[in-house]
């Protein structure tokens, strides 16, 4: 596979993961950008664009799923702020259901021998423990619903953030302001932007971790490159 | 904190700091139509390297938010998409610049005064 084919395959993989309306447009732009990036790297390396350079470039760009996600960030199903609470409620609830189920079973069928205990344990597992998985499922739906309501109307009195009188996020949703010297709103605690890491070892195995984060032309002579 | 665990924490926190300025850095150079690759080179040459996989999708997202406008151009090569600030984007850049300068001043004051209180 030559460099051009590799880029074409990569662009196709990214485009396949995008909504139909966005697919052709992004693919056209991404193809040109990658070719220009590759040409630049080849010029710096003093050679023709080849497969190795293309693999390095694509490894630095990220897995197609990561790239597609950057073009169209997926919404969080559960508010990150509620994740620990969700886990706590789900796990404690499951534990309570399991314990009550076990006690009920032991009340109905007292255990008098090892065989009886194993039989009771098996019955508890199939009749009580596995069906109890409805609990984390219901909790997930509840938390996801809360996240959806909060996302649809941030700061509204009905939404969780609105209960505390919080200001709605800026319309552009990019930065919060700074208190002091008349420069806007108080700093709002925001979840950090997603960080994408590269582990490109399937279709582009030679590039895994080689120079994926720091080998691009833009970071020559620079100690860091920003990735969001 | 130059290496080891401390170095890792430093790198992570420094990245968080720098991440916050990507949007403003990009907006600062888009007063005229620029191609994504050209913008990335321009920023890198001025000491603000941004990964290609970060900048290009960002331009798209900013366009979707109405901050940028874009157009396709064919100048003797393959079609390239050029981006520029919209009217809303100009307003946003002005506001963000003010915020940035205020933040800078606040932080300078805080850092200059550290240990005094």
mmCIF file of C-alpha atoms in Angstrom:
data_model
loop_
_atom_site.group_PDB
_atom_site.id
_atom_site.type_symbol
_atom_site.label_atom_id
_atom_site.label_comp_id
_atom_site.label_asym_id
_atom_site.label_seq_id
_atom_site.Cartn_x
_atom_site.Cartn_y
_atom_site.Cartn_z
ATOM 1 C CA UNK A 1 0.000 0.000 0.000
ATOM 2 C CA UNK A 2 1.539 3.321 -1.010
ATOM 3 C CA UNK A 3 1.185 6.641 0.802
ATOM 4 C CA UNK A 4 -1.738 7.819 -1.301
ATOM 5 C CA UNK A 5 -3.674 4.622 -0.791
ATOM 6 C CA UNK A 6 -2.985 4.710 2.923
ATOM 7 C CA UNK A 7 -4.361 8.238 3.207
ATOM 8 C CA UNK A 8 -7.348 7.336 1.082
ATOM 9 C CA UNK A 9 -8.104 4.349 3.279
ATOM 10 C CA UNK A 10 -7.741 6.455 6.410
ATOM 11 C CA UNK A 11 -10.022 9.197 5.112
ATOM 12 C CA UNK A 12 -12.621 6.589 4.172
ATOM 13 C CA UNK A 13 -12.467 5.107 7.648
ATOM 14 C CA UNK A 14 -12.982 8.520 9.241
ATOM 15 C CA UNK A 15 -15.766 9.499 6.854
ATOM 16 C CA UNK A 16 -17.628 6.262 7.487
ATOM 17 C CA UNK A 17 -17.966 7.260 11.134
ATOM 18 C CA UNK A 18 -19.398 10.707 10.397
ATOM 19 C CA UNK A 19 -23.026 11.672 9.749
ATOM 20 C CA UNK A 20 -24.003 11.418 6.113
ATOM 21 C CA UNK A 21 -24.471 15.161 5.691
ATOM 22 C CA UNK A 22 -20.929 15.844 6.864
ATOM 23 C CA UNK A 23 -19.187 12.880 5.292
ATOM 24 C CA UNK A 24 -18.221 14.004 1.782
ATOM 25 C CA UNK A 25 -17.286 17.522 2.849
ATOM 26 C CA UNK A 26 -15.004 16.470 5.697
ATOM 27 C CA UNK A 27 -13.449 13.719 3.591
ATOM 28 C CA UNK A 28 -12.589 16.181 0.832
ATOM 29 C CA UNK A 29 -11.004 18.602 3.285
ATOM 30 C CA UNK A 30 -9.203 15.949 5.316
ATOM 31 C CA UNK A 31 -7.733 14.323 2.216
ATOM 32 C CA UNK A 32 -6.197 17.585 1.049
ATOM 33 C CA UNK A 33 -4.916 18.477 4.511
ATOM 34 C CA UNK A 34 -3.266 15.088 4.979
ATOM 35 C CA UNK A 35 -1.649 15.250 1.559
ATOM 36 C CA UNK A 36 -0.288 18.695 2.305
ATOM 37 C CA UNK A 37 0.990 17.553 5.697
ATOM 38 C CA UNK A 38 2.636 14.535 4.096
ATOM 39 C CA UNK A 39 4.250 16.631 1.390
ATOM 40 C CA UNK A 40 5.644 18.936 4.054
ATOM 41 C CA UNK A 41 7.082 16.054 6.055
ATOM 42 C CA UNK A 42 8.590 14.537 2.925
ATOM 43 C CA UNK A 43 10.199 17.843 2.046
ATOM 44 C CA UNK A 44 11.676 18.135 5.529
ATOM 45 C CA UNK A 45 12.925 14.553 5.329
ATOM 46 C CA UNK A 46 14.370 15.218 1.885
ATOM 47 C CA UNK A 47 12.613 12.346 0.168
ATOM 48 C CA UNK A 48 9.476 11.469 -1.717
ATOM 49 C CA UNK A 49 6.295 10.858 0.300
ATOM 50 C CA UNK A 50 6.284 7.172 1.133
ATOM 51 C CA UNK A 51 4.333 4.687 3.174
ATOM 52 C CA UNK A 52 6.439 5.087 6.300
ATOM 53 C CA UNK A 53 5.973 8.856 6.410
ATOM 54 C CA UNK A 54 2.262 8.425 5.774
ATOM 55 C CA UNK A 55 1.955 5.916 8.606
ATOM 56 C CA UNK A 56 3.697 8.285 11.003
ATOM 57 C CA UNK A 57 1.482 11.141 9.945
ATOM 58 C CA UNK A 58 -1.690 9.104 10.417
ATOM 59 C CA UNK A 59 -0.533 7.706 13.741
ATOM 60 C CA UNK A 60 -0.034 11.264 14.948
ATOM 61 C CA UNK A 61 -3.460 12.228 13.692
ATOM 62 C CA UNK A 62 -5.138 9.485 15.702
ATOM 63 C CA UNK A 63 -7.374 6.511 15.179
ATOM 64 C CA UNK A 64 -10.229 7.159 12.724
ATOM 65 C CA UNK A 65 -12.750 6.828 15.553
ATOM 66 C CA UNK A 66 -10.890 9.480 17.565
ATOM 67 C CA UNK A 67 -10.705 11.824 14.596
ATOM 68 C CA UNK A 68 -14.386 11.352 13.817
ATOM 69 C CA UNK A 69 -15.184 12.075 17.454
ATOM 70 C CA UNK A 70 -13.253 15.348 17.241
ATOM 71 C CA UNK A 71 -15.290 16.402 14.246
ATOM 72 C CA UNK A 72 -18.491 15.469 15.994
ATOM 73 C CA UNK A 73 -17.978 15.106 19.743
ATOM 74 C CA UNK A 74 -20.327 12.526 21.181
ATOM 75 C CA UNK A 75 -22.486 13.735 24.073
ATOM 76 C CA UNK A 76 -21.785 12.252 27.477
ATOM 77 C CA UNK A 77 -24.669 9.969 28.380
ATOM 78 C CA UNK A 78 -24.133 10.626 32.062
ATOM 79 C CA UNK A 79 -22.939 13.962 33.381
ATOM 80 C CA UNK A 80 -19.283 13.420 34.403
ATOM 81 C CA UNK A 81 -20.109 15.207 37.659
ATOM 82 C CA UNK A 82 -22.648 12.485 38.428
ATOM 83 C CA UNK A 83 -20.540 9.490 37.481
ATOM 84 C CA UNK A 84 -19.374 8.672 41.015
ATOM 85 C CA UNK A 85 -22.881 9.135 42.381
ATOM 86 C CA UNK A 86 -24.251 6.848 39.699
ATOM 87 C CA UNK A 87 -21.696 4.164 40.521
ATOM 88 C CA UNK A 88 -22.363 4.490 44.237
ATOM 89 C CA UNK A 89 -26.147 4.257 43.856
ATOM 90 C CA UNK A 90 -25.875 1.383 41.359
ATOM 91 C CA UNK A 91 -23.424 -0.663 43.417
ATOM 92 C CA UNK A 92 -25.051 -0.073 46.811
ATOM 93 C CA UNK A 93 -28.500 -0.739 45.353
ATOM 94 C CA UNK A 94 -27.304 -3.991 43.777
ATOM 95 C CA UNK A 95 -25.683 -5.061 47.032
ATOM 96 C CA UNK A 96 -28.890 -4.388 48.983
ATOM 97 C CA UNK A 97 -31.022 -6.279 46.446
ATOM 98 C CA UNK A 98 -28.602 -9.215 46.497
ATOM 99 C CA UNK A 99 -28.496 -9.291 50.284
ATOM 100 C CA UNK A 100 -32.292 -9.139 50.631
ATOM 101 C CA UNK A 101 -32.653 -11.849 48.009
ATOM 102 C CA UNK A 102 -30.196 -14.079 49.833
ATOM 103 C CA UNK A 103 -31.893 -13.536 53.193
ATOM 104 C CA UNK A 104 -35.282 -14.273 51.669
ATOM 105 C CA UNK A 105 -33.958 -17.459 50.110
ATOM 106 C CA UNK A 106 -32.399 -18.616 53.375
ATOM 107 C CA UNK A 107 -35.659 -17.869 55.199
ATOM 108 C CA UNK A 108 -37.655 -19.949 52.742
ATOM 109 C CA UNK A 109 -35.105 -22.750 52.395
ATOM 110 C CA UNK A 110 -32.882 -23.210 55.451
ATOM 111 C CA UNK A 111 -29.458 -24.656 54.611
ATOM 112 C CA UNK A 112 -28.498 -27.821 56.492
ATOM 113 C CA UNK A 113 -25.627 -29.189 54.434
ATOM 114 C CA UNK A 114 -22.883 -28.189 52.008
ATOM 115 C CA UNK A 115 -24.888 -29.486 49.079
ATOM 116 C CA UNK A 116 -27.863 -27.507 50.292
ATOM 117 C CA UNK A 117 -25.723 -24.369 50.529
ATOM 118 C CA UNK A 118 -24.379 -24.827 46.999
ATOM 119 C CA UNK A 119 -27.875 -25.430 45.684
ATOM 120 C CA UNK A 120 -29.177 -22.342 47.475
ATOM 121 C CA UNK A 121 -26.276 -20.294 46.117
ATOM 122 C CA UNK A 122 -27.010 -21.434 42.583
ATOM 123 C CA UNK A 123 -30.688 -20.647 42.983
ATOM 124 C CA UNK A 124 -29.861 -17.242 44.423
ATOM 125 C CA UNK A 125 -27.537 -16.506 41.494
ATOM 126 C CA UNK A 126 -30.032 -17.449 38.799
ATOM 127 C CA UNK A 127 -33.262 -16.276 40.431
ATOM 128 C CA UNK A 128 -32.062 -13.290 42.433
ATOM 129 C CA UNK A 129 -28.626 -11.976 41.482
ATOM 130 C CA UNK A 130 -28.743 -11.881 37.679
ATOM 131 C CA UNK A 131 -32.291 -10.468 37.418
ATOM 132 C CA UNK A 132 -31.248 -7.723 39.850
ATOM 133 C CA UNK A 133 -29.254 -6.136 37.051
ATOM 134 C CA UNK A 134 -32.417 -4.194 36.266
ATOM 135 C CA UNK A 135 -31.377 -1.823 39.045
ATOM 136 C CA UNK A 136 -28.213 -0.324 37.441
ATOM 137 C CA UNK A 137 -30.135 -0.225 34.146
ATOM 138 C CA UNK A 138 -32.929 1.855 35.658
ATOM 139 C CA UNK A 139 -30.408 4.073 37.423
ATOM 140 C CA UNK A 140 -28.547 4.611 34.158
ATOM 141 C CA UNK A 141 -31.733 5.737 32.435
ATOM 142 C CA UNK A 142 -32.489 8.126 35.323
ATOM 143 C CA UNK A 143 -29.032 9.679 35.327
ATOM 144 C CA UNK A 144 -28.954 9.888 31.541
ATOM 145 C CA UNK A 145 -32.335 11.627 31.630
ATOM 146 C CA UNK A 146 -31.041 14.107 34.203
ATOM 147 C CA UNK A 147 -27.985 14.800 32.034
ATOM 148 C CA UNK A 148 -30.213 15.321 29.005
ATOM 149 C CA UNK A 149 -32.469 17.758 30.870
ATOM 150 C CA UNK A 150 -29.477 19.643 32.204
ATOM 151 C CA UNK A 151 -27.880 19.770 28.786
ATOM 152 C CA UNK A 152 -31.097 20.910 27.103
ATOM 153 C CA UNK A 153 -31.700 23.746 29.547
ATOM 154 C CA UNK A 154 -28.540 24.536 31.525
ATOM 155 C CA UNK A 155 -29.231 26.955 34.327
ATOM 156 C CA UNK A 156 -33.001 26.653 34.129
ATOM 157 C CA UNK A 157 -34.761 26.325 37.457
ATOM 158 C CA UNK A 158 -35.801 22.798 36.544
ATOM 159 C CA UNK A 159 -32.289 21.683 35.724
ATOM 160 C CA UNK A 160 -29.899 20.461 38.408
ATOM 161 C CA UNK A 161 -27.474 23.348 37.889
ATOM 162 C CA UNK A 162 -30.328 25.830 38.005
ATOM 163 C CA UNK A 163 -31.284 24.763 41.504
ATOM 164 C CA UNK A 164 -28.181 26.470 42.786
ATOM 165 C CA UNK A 165 -28.702 29.693 40.898
ATOM 166 C CA UNK A 166 -25.844 29.044 38.517
ATOM 167 C CA UNK A 167 -25.514 31.218 35.446
ATOM 168 C CA UNK A 168 -26.021 29.510 32.138
ATOM 169 C CA UNK A 169 -22.840 28.760 30.282
ATOM 170 C CA UNK A 170 -21.797 31.314 27.678
ATOM 171 C CA UNK A 171 -23.647 30.811 24.442
ATOM 172 C CA UNK A 172 -20.515 29.863 22.568
ATOM 173 C CA UNK A 173 -19.622 27.395 25.284
ATOM 174 C CA UNK A 174 -15.925 27.958 24.867
ATOM 175 C CA UNK A 175 -14.609 29.690 27.952
ATOM 176 C CA UNK A 176 -15.850 30.983 31.241
ATOM 177 C CA UNK A 177 -15.022 34.426 32.501
ATOM 178 C CA UNK A 178 -12.843 35.679 35.311
ATOM 179 C CA UNK A 179 -13.902 37.531 38.418
ATOM 180 C CA UNK A 180 -11.988 40.647 39.201
ATOM 181 C CA UNK A 181 -11.121 43.879 37.436
ATOM 182 C CA UNK A 182 -14.473 43.793 35.697
ATOM 183 C CA UNK A 183 -13.602 40.968 33.379
ATOM 184 C CA UNK A 184 -16.765 38.981 33.444
ATOM 185 C CA UNK A 185 -18.272 36.169 35.379
ATOM 186 C CA UNK A 186 -16.693 34.066 38.082
ATOM 187 C CA UNK A 187 -14.535 31.236 36.945
ATOM 188 C CA UNK A 188 -16.687 28.210 36.393
ATOM 189 C CA UNK A 189 -15.386 24.804 37.144
ATOM 190 C CA UNK A 190 -15.446 23.040 33.817
ATOM 191 C CA UNK A 191 -14.628 19.477 33.032
ATOM 192 C CA UNK A 192 -11.370 19.326 31.110
ATOM 193 C CA UNK A 193 -11.597 18.830 27.422
ATOM 194 C CA UNK A 194 -11.240 15.289 26.280
ATOM 195 C CA UNK A 195 -7.710 14.190 25.645
ATOM 196 C CA UNK A 196 -7.218 11.785 22.851
ATOM 197 C CA UNK A 197 -4.330 9.384 22.949
ATOM 198 C CA UNK A 198 -2.975 7.374 20.106
ATOM 199 C CA UNK A 199 -2.670 3.628 20.152
ATOM 200 C CA UNK A 200 -2.623 3.022 16.465
ATOM 201 C CA UNK A 201 -1.474 -0.516 16.240
ATOM 202 C CA UNK A 202 -3.961 -2.275 14.044
ATOM 203 C CA UNK A 203 -3.802 -0.993 10.524
ATOM 204 C CA UNK A 204 -0.802 1.232 11.091
ATOM 205 C CA UNK A 205 1.253 -0.874 13.490
ATOM 206 C CA UNK A 206 4.625 0.576 12.616
ATOM 207 C CA UNK A 207 3.639 3.942 13.979
ATOM 208 C CA UNK A 208 2.593 3.001 17.448
ATOM 209 C CA UNK A 209 4.166 5.466 19.829
ATOM 210 C CA UNK A 210 7.094 6.079 17.527
ATOM 211 C CA UNK A 211 6.666 9.798 17.148
ATOM 212 C CA UNK A 212 2.964 9.991 17.192
ATOM 213 C CA UNK A 213 2.685 12.892 19.616
ATOM 214 C CA UNK A 214 5.810 14.844 18.949
ATOM 215 C CA UNK A 215 7.080 14.050 15.514
ATOM 216 C CA UNK A 216 5.063 16.397 13.358
ATOM 217 C CA UNK A 217 6.551 19.285 11.507
ATOM 218 C CA UNK A 218 4.821 21.785 13.720
ATOM 219 C CA UNK A 219 6.676 20.800 16.829
ATOM 220 C CA UNK A 220 10.158 21.000 15.512
ATOM 221 C CA UNK A 221 12.077 22.897 18.138
ATOM 222 C CA UNK A 222 9.057 23.134 20.406
ATOM 223 C CA UNK A 223 8.736 21.311 23.676
ATOM 224 C CA UNK A 224 5.025 20.696 23.368
ATOM 225 C CA UNK A 225 2.176 20.328 20.975
ATOM 226 C CA UNK A 226 -1.386 20.916 22.042
ATOM 227 C CA UNK A 227 -3.860 18.130 21.668
ATOM 228 C CA UNK A 228 -7.503 18.352 22.603
ATOM 229 C CA UNK B 1 9.732 18.494 39.194
ATOM 230 C CA UNK B 2 11.725 18.002 36.100
ATOM 231 C CA UNK B 3 11.158 14.314 35.676
ATOM 232 C CA UNK B 4 9.509 11.236 37.050
ATOM 233 C CA UNK B 5 6.106 11.538 38.623
ATOM 234 C CA UNK B 6 6.436 15.273 39.249
ATOM 235 C CA UNK B 7 7.392 15.797 35.647
ATOM 236 C CA UNK B 8 4.300 13.912 34.551
ATOM 237 C CA UNK B 9 2.087 16.104 36.705
ATOM 238 C CA UNK B 10 3.778 19.210 35.364
ATOM 239 C CA UNK B 11 3.326 18.084 31.768
ATOM 240 C CA UNK B 12 -0.332 17.343 32.349
ATOM 241 C CA UNK B 13 -1.048 20.644 34.069
ATOM 242 C CA UNK B 14 0.949 22.611 31.534
ATOM 243 C CA UNK B 15 -1.023 20.953 28.756
ATOM 244 C CA UNK B 16 -4.249 21.931 30.492
ATOM 245 C CA UNK B 17 -3.057 25.537 30.632
ATOM 246 C CA UNK B 18 -2.071 25.609 27.003
ATOM 247 C CA UNK B 19 -5.238 23.828 25.918
ATOM 248 C CA UNK B 20 -7.244 26.757 27.163
ATOM 249 C CA UNK B 21 -5.733 29.133 24.648
ATOM 250 C CA UNK B 22 -6.075 27.089 21.467
ATOM 251 C CA UNK B 23 -9.324 28.679 20.405
ATOM 252 C CA UNK B 24 -8.161 32.224 20.977
ATOM 253 C CA UNK B 25 -4.867 31.502 19.236
ATOM 254 C CA UNK B 26 -6.715 30.214 16.188
ATOM 255 C CA UNK B 27 -9.196 33.077 16.184
ATOM 256 C CA UNK B 28 -6.391 35.607 16.457
ATOM 257 C CA UNK B 29 -5.099 34.633 13.011
ATOM 258 C CA UNK B 30 -8.372 34.323 11.185
ATOM 259 C CA UNK B 31 -9.090 37.960 10.423
ATOM 260 C CA UNK B 32 -8.500 36.917 6.824
ATOM 261 C CA UNK B 33 -9.309 33.700 4.966
ATOM 262 C CA UNK B 34 -6.791 30.989 5.799
ATOM 263 C CA UNK B 35 -6.450 27.366 4.870
ATOM 264 C CA UNK B 36 -6.223 24.980 7.839
ATOM 265 C CA UNK B 37 -2.726 23.779 7.031
ATOM 266 C CA UNK B 38 -1.571 27.356 6.485
ATOM 267 C CA UNK B 39 -3.032 28.377 9.840
ATOM 268 C CA UNK B 40 -1.290 25.539 11.631
ATOM 269 C CA UNK B 41 2.052 26.472 10.095
ATOM 270 C CA UNK B 42 1.490 30.112 10.946
ATOM 271 C CA UNK B 43 0.748 29.326 14.580
ATOM 272 C CA UNK B 44 3.677 26.918 14.834
ATOM 273 C CA UNK B 45 6.052 29.502 13.394
ATOM 274 C CA UNK B 46 4.929 31.899 16.115
ATOM 275 C CA UNK B 47 5.515 29.394 18.893
ATOM 276 C CA UNK B 48 2.036 27.910 19.157
ATOM 277 C CA UNK B 49 2.239 24.432 17.660
ATOM 278 C CA UNK B 50 -1.087 22.652 17.627
ATOM 279 C CA UNK B 51 -1.536 19.085 16.530
ATOM 280 C CA UNK B 52 -3.111 18.739 13.130
ATOM 281 C CA UNK B 53 -5.614 16.276 14.516
ATOM 282 C CA UNK B 54 -6.733 18.919 16.989
ATOM 283 C CA UNK B 55 -6.789 22.075 14.909
ATOM 284 C CA UNK B 56 -8.649 20.900 11.820
ATOM 285 C CA UNK B 57 -11.685 19.466 13.619
ATOM 286 C CA UNK B 58 -11.675 22.548 15.845
ATOM 287 C CA UNK B 59 -12.087 24.795 12.807
ATOM 288 C CA UNK B 60 -15.078 22.748 11.752
ATOM 289 C CA UNK B 61 -16.643 22.936 15.172
ATOM 290 C CA UNK B 62 -16.141 26.695 15.327
ATOM 291 C CA UNK B 63 -17.772 27.014 11.951
ATOM 292 C CA UNK B 64 -20.710 24.932 13.133
ATOM 293 C CA UNK B 65 -21.041 27.286 16.094
ATOM 294 C CA UNK B 66 -21.184 30.275 13.754
ATOM 295 C CA UNK B 67 -17.828 31.647 14.842
ATOM 296 C CA UNK B 68 -16.171 31.053 11.469
ATOM 297 C CA UNK B 69 -17.268 31.151 7.877
ATOM 298 C CA UNK B 70 -15.625 29.100 5.186
ATOM 299 C CA UNK B 71 -15.369 28.716 1.459
ATOM 300 C CA UNK B 72 -13.774 26.282 -0.944
ATOM 301 C CA UNK B 73 -11.043 27.576 -3.206
ATOM 302 C CA UNK B 74 -9.239 25.957 -6.089
ATOM 303 C CA UNK B 75 -5.970 27.662 -6.898
ATOM 304 C CA UNK B 76 -4.442 25.317 -9.437
ATOM 305 C CA UNK B 77 -4.538 22.395 -7.022
ATOM 306 C CA UNK B 78 -7.020 20.327 -5.122
ATOM 307 C CA UNK B 79 -9.927 22.191 -3.530
ATOM 308 C CA UNK B 80 -9.031 23.669 -0.148
ATOM 309 C CA UNK B 81 -11.329 24.982 2.508
ATOM 310 C CA UNK B 82 -10.506 28.445 3.828
ATOM 311 C CA UNK B 83 -11.796 29.799 7.122
ATOM 312 C CA UNK B 84 -12.314 33.316 8.412
ATOM 313 C CA UNK B 85 -14.013 34.958 11.382
ATOM 314 C CA UNK B 86 -17.705 35.685 10.982
ATOM 315 C CA UNK B 87 -19.203 38.844 12.463
ATOM 316 C CA UNK B 88 -20.101 36.862 15.553
ATOM 317 C CA UNK B 89 -16.586 35.466 15.563
ATOM 318 C CA UNK B 90 -15.097 38.957 15.510
ATOM 319 C CA UNK B 91 -17.225 39.888 18.491
ATOM 320 C CA UNK B 92 -16.299 36.690 20.252
ATOM 321 C CA UNK B 93 -12.608 37.210 19.599
ATOM 322 C CA UNK B 94 -12.821 40.707 21.047
ATOM 323 C CA UNK B 95 -14.527 39.443 24.180
ATOM 324 C CA UNK B 96 -12.148 36.540 24.582
ATOM 325 C CA UNK B 97 -9.178 38.823 24.101
ATOM 326 C CA UNK B 98 -10.431 41.086 26.864
ATOM 327 C CA UNK B 99 -10.957 38.097 29.089
ATOM 328 C CA UNK B 100 -7.493 36.803 28.296
ATOM 329 C CA UNK B 101 -5.849 40.119 29.102
ATOM 330 C CA UNK B 102 -7.815 40.391 32.322
ATOM 331 C CA UNK B 103 -6.888 36.884 33.259
ATOM 332 C CA UNK B 104 -3.259 37.600 32.474
ATOM 333 C CA UNK B 105 -3.251 40.687 34.665
ATOM 334 C CA UNK B 106 -5.019 38.881 37.484
ATOM 335 C CA UNK B 107 -2.548 36.039 37.351
ATOM 336 C CA UNK B 108 0.407 38.410 37.201
ATOM 337 C CA UNK B 109 -0.900 40.141 40.315
ATOM 338 C CA UNK B 110 -1.482 36.843 42.070
ATOM 339 C CA UNK B 111 1.922 35.452 41.154
ATOM 340 C CA UNK B 112 3.745 38.703 41.972
ATOM 341 C CA UNK B 113 2.035 38.778 45.351
ATOM 342 C CA UNK B 114 2.520 35.125 46.208
ATOM 343 C CA UNK B 115 3.886 34.635 49.694
ATOM 344 C CA UNK B 116 3.045 38.142 50.833
ATOM 345 C CA UNK B 117 -0.237 37.350 52.486
#
